[in-house]
mmCIF file of the N, C-alpha and C atoms, coordinates in Angstrom:
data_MODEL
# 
_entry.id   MODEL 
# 
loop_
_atom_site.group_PDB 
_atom_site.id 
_atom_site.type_symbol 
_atom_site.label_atom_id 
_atom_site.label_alt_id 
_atom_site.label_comp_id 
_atom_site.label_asym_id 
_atom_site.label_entity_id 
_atom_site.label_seq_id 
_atom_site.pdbx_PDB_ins_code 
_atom_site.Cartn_x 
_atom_site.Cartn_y 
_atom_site.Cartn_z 
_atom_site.occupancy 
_atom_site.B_iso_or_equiv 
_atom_site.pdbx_formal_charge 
_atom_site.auth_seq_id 
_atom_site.auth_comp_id 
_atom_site.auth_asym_id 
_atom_site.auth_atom_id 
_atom_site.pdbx_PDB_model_num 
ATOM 1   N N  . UNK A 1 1  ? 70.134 101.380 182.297 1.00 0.00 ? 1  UNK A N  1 
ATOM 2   C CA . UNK A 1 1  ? 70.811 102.639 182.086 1.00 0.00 ? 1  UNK A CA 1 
ATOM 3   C C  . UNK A 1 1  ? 72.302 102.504 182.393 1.00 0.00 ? 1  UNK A C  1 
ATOM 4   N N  . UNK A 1 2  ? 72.845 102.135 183.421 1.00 0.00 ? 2  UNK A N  1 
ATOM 5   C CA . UNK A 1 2  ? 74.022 101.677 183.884 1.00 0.00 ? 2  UNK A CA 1 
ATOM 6   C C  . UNK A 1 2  ? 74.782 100.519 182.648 1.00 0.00 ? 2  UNK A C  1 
ATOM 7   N N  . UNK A 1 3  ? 74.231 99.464  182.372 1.00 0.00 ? 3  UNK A N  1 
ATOM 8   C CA . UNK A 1 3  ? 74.625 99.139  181.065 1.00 0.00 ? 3  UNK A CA 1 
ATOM 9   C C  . UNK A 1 3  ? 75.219 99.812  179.906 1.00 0.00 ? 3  UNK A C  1 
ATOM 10  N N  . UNK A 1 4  ? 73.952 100.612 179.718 1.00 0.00 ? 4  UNK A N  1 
ATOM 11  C CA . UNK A 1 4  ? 74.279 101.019 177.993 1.00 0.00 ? 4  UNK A CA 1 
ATOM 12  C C  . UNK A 1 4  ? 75.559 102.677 178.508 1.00 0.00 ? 4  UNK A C  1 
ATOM 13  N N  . UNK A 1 5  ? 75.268 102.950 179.986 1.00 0.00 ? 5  UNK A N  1 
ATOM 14  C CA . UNK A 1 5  ? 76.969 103.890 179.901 1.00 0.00 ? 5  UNK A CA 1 
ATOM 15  C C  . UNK A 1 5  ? 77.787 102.633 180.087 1.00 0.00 ? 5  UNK A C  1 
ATOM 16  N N  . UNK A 1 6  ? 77.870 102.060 180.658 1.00 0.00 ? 6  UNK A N  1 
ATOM 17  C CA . UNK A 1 6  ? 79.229 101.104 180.868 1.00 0.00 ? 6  UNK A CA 1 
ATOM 18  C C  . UNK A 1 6  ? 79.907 100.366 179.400 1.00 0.00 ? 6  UNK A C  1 
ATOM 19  N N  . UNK A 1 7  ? 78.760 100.401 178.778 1.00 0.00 ? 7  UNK A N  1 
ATOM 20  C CA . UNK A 1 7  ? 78.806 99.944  176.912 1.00 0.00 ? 7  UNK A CA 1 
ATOM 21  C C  . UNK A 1 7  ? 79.232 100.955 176.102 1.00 0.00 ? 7  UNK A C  1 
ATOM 22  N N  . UNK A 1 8  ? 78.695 102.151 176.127 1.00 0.00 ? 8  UNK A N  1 
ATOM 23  C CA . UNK A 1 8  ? 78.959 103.219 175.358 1.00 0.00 ? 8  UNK A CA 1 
ATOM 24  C C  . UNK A 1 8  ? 80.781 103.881 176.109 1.00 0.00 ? 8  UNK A C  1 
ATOM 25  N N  . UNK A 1 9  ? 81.129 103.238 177.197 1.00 0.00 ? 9  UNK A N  1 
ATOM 26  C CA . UNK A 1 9  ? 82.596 104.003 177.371 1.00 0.00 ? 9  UNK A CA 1 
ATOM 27  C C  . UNK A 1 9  ? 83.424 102.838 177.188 1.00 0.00 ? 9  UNK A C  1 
ATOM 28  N N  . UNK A 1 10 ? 82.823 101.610 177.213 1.00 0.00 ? 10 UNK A N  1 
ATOM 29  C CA . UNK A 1 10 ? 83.901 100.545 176.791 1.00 0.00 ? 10 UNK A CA 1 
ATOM 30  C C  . UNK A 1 10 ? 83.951 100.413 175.189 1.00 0.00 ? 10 UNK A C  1 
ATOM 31  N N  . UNK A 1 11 ? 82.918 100.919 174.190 1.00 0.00 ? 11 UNK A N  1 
ATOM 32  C CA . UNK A 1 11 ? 83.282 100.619 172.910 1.00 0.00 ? 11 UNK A CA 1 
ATOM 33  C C  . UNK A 1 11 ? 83.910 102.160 172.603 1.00 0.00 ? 11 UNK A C  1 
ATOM 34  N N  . UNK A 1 12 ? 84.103 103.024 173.149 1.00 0.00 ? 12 UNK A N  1 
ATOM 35  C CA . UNK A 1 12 ? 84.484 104.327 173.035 1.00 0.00 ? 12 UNK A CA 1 
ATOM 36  C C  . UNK A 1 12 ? 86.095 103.789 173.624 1.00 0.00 ? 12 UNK A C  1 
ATOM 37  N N  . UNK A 1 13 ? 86.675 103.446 174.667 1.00 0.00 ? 13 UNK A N  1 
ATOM 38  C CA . UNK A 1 13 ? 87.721 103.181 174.385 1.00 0.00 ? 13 UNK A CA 1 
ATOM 39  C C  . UNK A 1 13 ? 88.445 102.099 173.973 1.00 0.00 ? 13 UNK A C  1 
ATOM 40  N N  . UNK A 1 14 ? 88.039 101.183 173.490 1.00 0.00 ? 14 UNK A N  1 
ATOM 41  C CA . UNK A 1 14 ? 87.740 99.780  172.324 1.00 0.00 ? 14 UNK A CA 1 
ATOM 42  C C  . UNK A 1 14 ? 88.249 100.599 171.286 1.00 0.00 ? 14 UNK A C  1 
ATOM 43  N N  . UNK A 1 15 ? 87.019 101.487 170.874 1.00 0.00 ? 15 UNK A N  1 
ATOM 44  C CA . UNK A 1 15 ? 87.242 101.978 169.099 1.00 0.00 ? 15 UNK A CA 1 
ATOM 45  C C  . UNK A 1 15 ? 88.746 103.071 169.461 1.00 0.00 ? 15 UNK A C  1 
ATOM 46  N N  . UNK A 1 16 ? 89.292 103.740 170.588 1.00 0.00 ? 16 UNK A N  1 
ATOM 47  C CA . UNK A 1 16 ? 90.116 104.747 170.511 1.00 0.00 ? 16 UNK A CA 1 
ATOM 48  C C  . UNK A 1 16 ? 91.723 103.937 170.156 1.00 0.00 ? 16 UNK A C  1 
ATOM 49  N N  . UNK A 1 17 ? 91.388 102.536 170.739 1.00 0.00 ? 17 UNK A N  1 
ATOM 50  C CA . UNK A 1 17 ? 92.552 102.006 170.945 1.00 0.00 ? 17 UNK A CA 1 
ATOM 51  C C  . UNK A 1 17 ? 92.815 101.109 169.252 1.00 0.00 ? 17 UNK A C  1 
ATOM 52  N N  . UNK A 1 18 ? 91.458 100.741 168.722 1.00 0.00 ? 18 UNK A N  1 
ATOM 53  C CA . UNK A 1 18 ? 91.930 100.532 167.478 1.00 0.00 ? 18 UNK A CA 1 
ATOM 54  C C  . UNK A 1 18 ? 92.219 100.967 166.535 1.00 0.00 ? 18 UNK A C  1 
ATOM 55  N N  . UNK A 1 19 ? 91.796 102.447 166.504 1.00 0.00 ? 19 UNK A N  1 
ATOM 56  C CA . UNK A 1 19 ? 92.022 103.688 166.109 1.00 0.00 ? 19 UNK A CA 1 
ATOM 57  C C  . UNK A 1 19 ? 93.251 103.811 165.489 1.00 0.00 ? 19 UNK A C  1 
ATOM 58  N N  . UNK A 1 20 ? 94.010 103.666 166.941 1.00 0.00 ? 20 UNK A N  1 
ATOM 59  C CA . UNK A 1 20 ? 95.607 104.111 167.187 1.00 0.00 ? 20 UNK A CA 1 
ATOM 60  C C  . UNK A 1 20 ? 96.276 102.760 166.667 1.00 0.00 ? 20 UNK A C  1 
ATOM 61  N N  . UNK A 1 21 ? 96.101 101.700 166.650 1.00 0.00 ? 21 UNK A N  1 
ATOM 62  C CA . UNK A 1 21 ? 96.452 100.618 166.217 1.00 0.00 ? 21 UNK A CA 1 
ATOM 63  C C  . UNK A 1 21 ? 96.281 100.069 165.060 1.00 0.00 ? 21 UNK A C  1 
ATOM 64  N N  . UNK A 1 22 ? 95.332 99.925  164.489 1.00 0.00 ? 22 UNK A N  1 
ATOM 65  C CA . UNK A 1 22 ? 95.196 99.784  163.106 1.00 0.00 ? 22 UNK A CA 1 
ATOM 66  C C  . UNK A 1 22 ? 93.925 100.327 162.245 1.00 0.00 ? 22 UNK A C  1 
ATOM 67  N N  . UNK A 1 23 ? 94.091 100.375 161.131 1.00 0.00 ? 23 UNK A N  1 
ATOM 68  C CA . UNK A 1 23 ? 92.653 100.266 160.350 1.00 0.00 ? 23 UNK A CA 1 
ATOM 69  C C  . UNK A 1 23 ? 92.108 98.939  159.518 1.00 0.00 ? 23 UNK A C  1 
ATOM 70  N N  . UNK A 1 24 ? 90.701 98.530  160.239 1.00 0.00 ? 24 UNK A N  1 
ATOM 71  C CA . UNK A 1 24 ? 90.372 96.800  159.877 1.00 0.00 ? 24 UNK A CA 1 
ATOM 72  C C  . UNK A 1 24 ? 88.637 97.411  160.010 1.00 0.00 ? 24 UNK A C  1 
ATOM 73  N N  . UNK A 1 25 ? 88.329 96.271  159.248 1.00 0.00 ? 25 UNK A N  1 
ATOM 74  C CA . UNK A 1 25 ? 87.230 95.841  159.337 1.00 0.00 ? 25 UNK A CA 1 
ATOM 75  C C  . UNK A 1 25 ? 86.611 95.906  160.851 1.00 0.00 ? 25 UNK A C  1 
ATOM 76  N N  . UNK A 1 26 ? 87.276 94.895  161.380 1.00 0.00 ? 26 UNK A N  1 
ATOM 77  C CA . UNK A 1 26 ? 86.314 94.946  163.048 1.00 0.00 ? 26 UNK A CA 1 
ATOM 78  C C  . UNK A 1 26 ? 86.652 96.943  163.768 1.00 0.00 ? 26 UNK A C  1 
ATOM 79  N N  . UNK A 1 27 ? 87.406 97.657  163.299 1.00 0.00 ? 27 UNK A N  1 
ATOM 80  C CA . UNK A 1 27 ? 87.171 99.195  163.899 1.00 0.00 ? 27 UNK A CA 1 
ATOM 81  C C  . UNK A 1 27 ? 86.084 99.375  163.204 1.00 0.00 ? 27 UNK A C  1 
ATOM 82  N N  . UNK A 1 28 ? 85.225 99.572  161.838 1.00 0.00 ? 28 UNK A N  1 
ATOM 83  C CA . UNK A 1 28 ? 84.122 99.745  161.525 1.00 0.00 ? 28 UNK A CA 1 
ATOM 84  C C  . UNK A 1 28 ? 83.035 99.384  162.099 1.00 0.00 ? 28 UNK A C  1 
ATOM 85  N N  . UNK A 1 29 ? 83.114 98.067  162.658 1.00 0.00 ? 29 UNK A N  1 
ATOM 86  C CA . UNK A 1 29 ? 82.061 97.886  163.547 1.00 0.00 ? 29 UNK A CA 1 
ATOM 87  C C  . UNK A 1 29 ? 81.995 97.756  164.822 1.00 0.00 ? 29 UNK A C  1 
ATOM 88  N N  . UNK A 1 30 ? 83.070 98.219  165.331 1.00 0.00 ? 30 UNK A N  1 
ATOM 89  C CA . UNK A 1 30 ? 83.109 98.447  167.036 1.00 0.00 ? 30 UNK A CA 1 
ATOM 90  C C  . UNK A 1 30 ? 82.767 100.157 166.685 1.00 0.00 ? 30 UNK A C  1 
ATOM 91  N N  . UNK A 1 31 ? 82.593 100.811 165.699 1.00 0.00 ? 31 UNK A N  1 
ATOM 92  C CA . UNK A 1 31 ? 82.722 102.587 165.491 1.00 0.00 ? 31 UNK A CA 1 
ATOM 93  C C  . UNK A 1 31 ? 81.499 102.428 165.359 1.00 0.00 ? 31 UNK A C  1 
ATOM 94  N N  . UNK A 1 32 ? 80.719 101.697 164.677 1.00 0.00 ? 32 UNK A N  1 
ATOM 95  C CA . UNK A 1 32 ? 78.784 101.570 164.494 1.00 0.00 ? 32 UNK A CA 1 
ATOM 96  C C  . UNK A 1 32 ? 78.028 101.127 165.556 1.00 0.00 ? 32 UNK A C  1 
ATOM 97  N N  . UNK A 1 33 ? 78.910 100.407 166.533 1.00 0.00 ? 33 UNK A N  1 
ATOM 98  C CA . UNK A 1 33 ? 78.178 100.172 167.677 1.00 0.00 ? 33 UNK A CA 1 
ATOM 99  C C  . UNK A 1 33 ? 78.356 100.754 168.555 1.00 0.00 ? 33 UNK A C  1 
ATOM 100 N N  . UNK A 1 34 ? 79.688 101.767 168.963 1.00 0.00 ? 34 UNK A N  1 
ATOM 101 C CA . UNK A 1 34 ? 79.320 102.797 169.317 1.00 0.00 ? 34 UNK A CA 1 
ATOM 102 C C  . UNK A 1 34 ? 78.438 104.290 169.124 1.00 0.00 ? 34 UNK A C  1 
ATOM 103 N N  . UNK A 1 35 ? 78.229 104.064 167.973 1.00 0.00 ? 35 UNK A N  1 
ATOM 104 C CA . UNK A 1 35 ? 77.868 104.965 166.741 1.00 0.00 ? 35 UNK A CA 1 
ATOM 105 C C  . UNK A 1 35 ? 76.015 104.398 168.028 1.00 0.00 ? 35 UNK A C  1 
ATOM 106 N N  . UNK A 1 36 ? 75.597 103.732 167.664 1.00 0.00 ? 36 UNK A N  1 
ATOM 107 C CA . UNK A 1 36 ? 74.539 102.908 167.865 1.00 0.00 ? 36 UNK A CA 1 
ATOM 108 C C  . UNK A 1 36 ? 74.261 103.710 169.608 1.00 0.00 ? 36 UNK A C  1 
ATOM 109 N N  . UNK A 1 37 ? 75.200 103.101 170.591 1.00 0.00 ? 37 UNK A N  1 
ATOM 110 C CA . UNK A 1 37 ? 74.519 103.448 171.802 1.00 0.00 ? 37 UNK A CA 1 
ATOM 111 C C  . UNK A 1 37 ? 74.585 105.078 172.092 1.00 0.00 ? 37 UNK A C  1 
ATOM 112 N N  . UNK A 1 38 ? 75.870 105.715 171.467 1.00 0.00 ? 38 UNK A N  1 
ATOM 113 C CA . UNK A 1 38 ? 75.644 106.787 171.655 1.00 0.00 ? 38 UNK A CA 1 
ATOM 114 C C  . UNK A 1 38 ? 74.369 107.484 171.383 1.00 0.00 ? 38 UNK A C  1 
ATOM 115 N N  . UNK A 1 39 ? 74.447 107.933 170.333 1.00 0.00 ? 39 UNK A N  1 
ATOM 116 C CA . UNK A 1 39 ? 72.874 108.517 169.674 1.00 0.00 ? 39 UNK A CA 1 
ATOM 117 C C  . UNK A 1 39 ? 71.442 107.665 169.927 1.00 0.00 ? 39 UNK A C  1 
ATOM 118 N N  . UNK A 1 40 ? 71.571 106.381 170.433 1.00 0.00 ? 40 UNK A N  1 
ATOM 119 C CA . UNK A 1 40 ? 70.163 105.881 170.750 1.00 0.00 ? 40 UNK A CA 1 
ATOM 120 C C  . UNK A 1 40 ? 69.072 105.781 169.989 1.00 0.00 ? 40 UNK A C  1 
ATOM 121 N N  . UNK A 1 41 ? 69.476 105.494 168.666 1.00 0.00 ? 41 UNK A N  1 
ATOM 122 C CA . UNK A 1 41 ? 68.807 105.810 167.538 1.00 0.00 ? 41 UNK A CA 1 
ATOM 123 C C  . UNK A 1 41 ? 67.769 104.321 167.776 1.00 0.00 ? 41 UNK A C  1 
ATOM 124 N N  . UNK A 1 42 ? 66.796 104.349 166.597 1.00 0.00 ? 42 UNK A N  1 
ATOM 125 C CA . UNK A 1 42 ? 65.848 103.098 166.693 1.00 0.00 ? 42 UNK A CA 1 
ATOM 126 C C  . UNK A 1 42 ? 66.716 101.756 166.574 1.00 0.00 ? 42 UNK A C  1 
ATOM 127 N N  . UNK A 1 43 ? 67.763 101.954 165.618 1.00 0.00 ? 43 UNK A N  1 
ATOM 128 C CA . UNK A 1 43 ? 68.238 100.278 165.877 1.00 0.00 ? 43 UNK A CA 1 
ATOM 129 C C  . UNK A 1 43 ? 69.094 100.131 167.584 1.00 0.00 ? 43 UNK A C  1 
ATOM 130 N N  . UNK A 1 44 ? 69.309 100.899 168.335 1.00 0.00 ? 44 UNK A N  1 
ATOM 131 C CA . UNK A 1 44 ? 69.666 100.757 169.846 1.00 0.00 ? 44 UNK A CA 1 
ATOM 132 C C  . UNK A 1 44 ? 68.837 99.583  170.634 1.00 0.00 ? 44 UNK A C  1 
ATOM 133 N N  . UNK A 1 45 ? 68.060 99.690  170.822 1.00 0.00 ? 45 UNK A N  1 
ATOM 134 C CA . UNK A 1 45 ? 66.861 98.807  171.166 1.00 0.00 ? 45 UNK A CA 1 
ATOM 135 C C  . UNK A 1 45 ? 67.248 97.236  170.488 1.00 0.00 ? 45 UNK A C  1 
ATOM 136 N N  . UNK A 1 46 ? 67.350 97.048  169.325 1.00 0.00 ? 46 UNK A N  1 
ATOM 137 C CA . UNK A 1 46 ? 67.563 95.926  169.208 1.00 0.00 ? 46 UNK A CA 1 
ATOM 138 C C  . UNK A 1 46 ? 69.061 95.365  169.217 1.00 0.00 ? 46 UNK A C  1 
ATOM 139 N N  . UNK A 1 47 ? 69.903 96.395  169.180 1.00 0.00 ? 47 UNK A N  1 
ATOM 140 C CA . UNK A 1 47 ? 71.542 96.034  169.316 1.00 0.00 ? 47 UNK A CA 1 
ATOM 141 C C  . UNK A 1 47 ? 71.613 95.466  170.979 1.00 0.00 ? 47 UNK A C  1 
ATOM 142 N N  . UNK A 1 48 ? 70.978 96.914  171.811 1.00 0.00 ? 48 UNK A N  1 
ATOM 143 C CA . UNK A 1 48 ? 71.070 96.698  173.084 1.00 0.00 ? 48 UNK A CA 1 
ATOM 144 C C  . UNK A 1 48 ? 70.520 95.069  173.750 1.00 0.00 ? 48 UNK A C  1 
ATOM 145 N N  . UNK A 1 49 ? 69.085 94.898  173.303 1.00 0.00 ? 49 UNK A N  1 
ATOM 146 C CA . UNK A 1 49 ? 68.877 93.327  173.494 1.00 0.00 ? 49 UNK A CA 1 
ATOM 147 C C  . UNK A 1 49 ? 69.868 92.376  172.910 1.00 0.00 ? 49 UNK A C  1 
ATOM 148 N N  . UNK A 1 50 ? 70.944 92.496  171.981 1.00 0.00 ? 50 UNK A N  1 
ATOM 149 C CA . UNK A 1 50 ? 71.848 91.716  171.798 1.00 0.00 ? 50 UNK A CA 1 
ATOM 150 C C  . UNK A 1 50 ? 72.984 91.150  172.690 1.00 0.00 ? 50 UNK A C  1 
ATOM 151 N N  . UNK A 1 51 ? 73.330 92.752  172.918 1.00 0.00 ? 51 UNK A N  1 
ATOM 152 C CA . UNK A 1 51 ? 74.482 92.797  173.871 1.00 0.00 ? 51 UNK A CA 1 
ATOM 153 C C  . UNK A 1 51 ? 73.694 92.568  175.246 1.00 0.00 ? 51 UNK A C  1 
ATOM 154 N N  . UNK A 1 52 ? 72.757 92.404  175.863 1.00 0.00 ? 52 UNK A N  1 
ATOM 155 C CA . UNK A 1 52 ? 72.267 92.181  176.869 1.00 0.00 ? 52 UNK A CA 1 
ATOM 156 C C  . UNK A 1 52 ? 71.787 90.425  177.164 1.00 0.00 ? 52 UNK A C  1 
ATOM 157 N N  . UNK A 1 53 ? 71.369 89.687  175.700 1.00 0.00 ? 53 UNK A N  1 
ATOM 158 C CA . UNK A 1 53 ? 71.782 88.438  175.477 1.00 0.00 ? 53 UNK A CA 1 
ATOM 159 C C  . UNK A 1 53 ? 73.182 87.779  175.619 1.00 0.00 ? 53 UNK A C  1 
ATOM 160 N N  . UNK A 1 54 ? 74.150 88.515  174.723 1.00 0.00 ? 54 UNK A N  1 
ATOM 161 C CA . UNK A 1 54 ? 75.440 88.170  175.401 1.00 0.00 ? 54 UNK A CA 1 
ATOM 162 C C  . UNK A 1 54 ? 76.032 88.277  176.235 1.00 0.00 ? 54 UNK A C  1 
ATOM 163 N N  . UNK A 1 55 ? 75.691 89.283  177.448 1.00 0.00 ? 55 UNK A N  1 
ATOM 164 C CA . UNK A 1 55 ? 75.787 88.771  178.474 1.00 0.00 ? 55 UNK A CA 1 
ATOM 165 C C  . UNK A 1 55 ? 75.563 88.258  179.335 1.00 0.00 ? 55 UNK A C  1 
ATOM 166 N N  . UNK A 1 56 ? 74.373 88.130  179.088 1.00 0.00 ? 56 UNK A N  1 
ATOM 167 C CA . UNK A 1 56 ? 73.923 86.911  180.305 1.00 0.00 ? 56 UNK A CA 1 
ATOM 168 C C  . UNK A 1 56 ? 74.085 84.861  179.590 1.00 0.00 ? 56 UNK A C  1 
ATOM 169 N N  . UNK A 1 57 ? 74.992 85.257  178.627 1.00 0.00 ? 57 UNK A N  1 
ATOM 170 C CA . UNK A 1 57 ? 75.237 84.320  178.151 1.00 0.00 ? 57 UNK A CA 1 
ATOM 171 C C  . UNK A 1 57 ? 76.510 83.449  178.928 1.00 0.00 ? 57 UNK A C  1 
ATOM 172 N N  . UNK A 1 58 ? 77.579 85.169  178.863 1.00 0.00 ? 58 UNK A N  1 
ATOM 173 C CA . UNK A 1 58 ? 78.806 84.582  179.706 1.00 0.00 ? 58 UNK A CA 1 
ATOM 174 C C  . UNK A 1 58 ? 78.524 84.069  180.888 1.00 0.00 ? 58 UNK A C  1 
ATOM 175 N N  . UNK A 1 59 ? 78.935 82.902  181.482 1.00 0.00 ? 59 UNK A N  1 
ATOM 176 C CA . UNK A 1 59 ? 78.748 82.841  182.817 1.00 0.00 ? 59 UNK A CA 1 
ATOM 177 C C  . UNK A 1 59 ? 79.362 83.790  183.773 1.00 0.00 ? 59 UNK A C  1 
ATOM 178 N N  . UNK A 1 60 ? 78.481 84.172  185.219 1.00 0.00 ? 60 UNK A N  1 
ATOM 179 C CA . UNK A 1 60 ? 79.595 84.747  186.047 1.00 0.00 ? 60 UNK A CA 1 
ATOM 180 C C  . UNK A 1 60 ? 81.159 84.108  186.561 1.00 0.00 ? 60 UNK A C  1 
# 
């Protein structure tokens, strides 16, 4: 639970700042993956195991 808020306010100000900066390809999909944790829709579940793979990918 702590994850997916700490995910949902970092791609929320991710997408605000590319927003203001440009329009590209990667704002479309930092806007769907926020799009994604917000609403918690059925593909959440498998985005979330993504982003939960990548991080335990980074080392500490």
């Amino acid at each position: 639970m702590a994850v997916n808020i700490s995910l949902v306010l970092l791609f929320g100000l991710f997408l605000a700042l590319l927003l203001r900066a440009n329009k590209s390809y990667g704002t479309a999909i930092v806007a769907a993956m926020f799009g994604f944790y917000l609403a918690e829709t059925g593909a959440a579940g498998t985005i979330n195991g993504l982003m939960s793979a990548l991080v335990n990918a980074i080392p500490n």
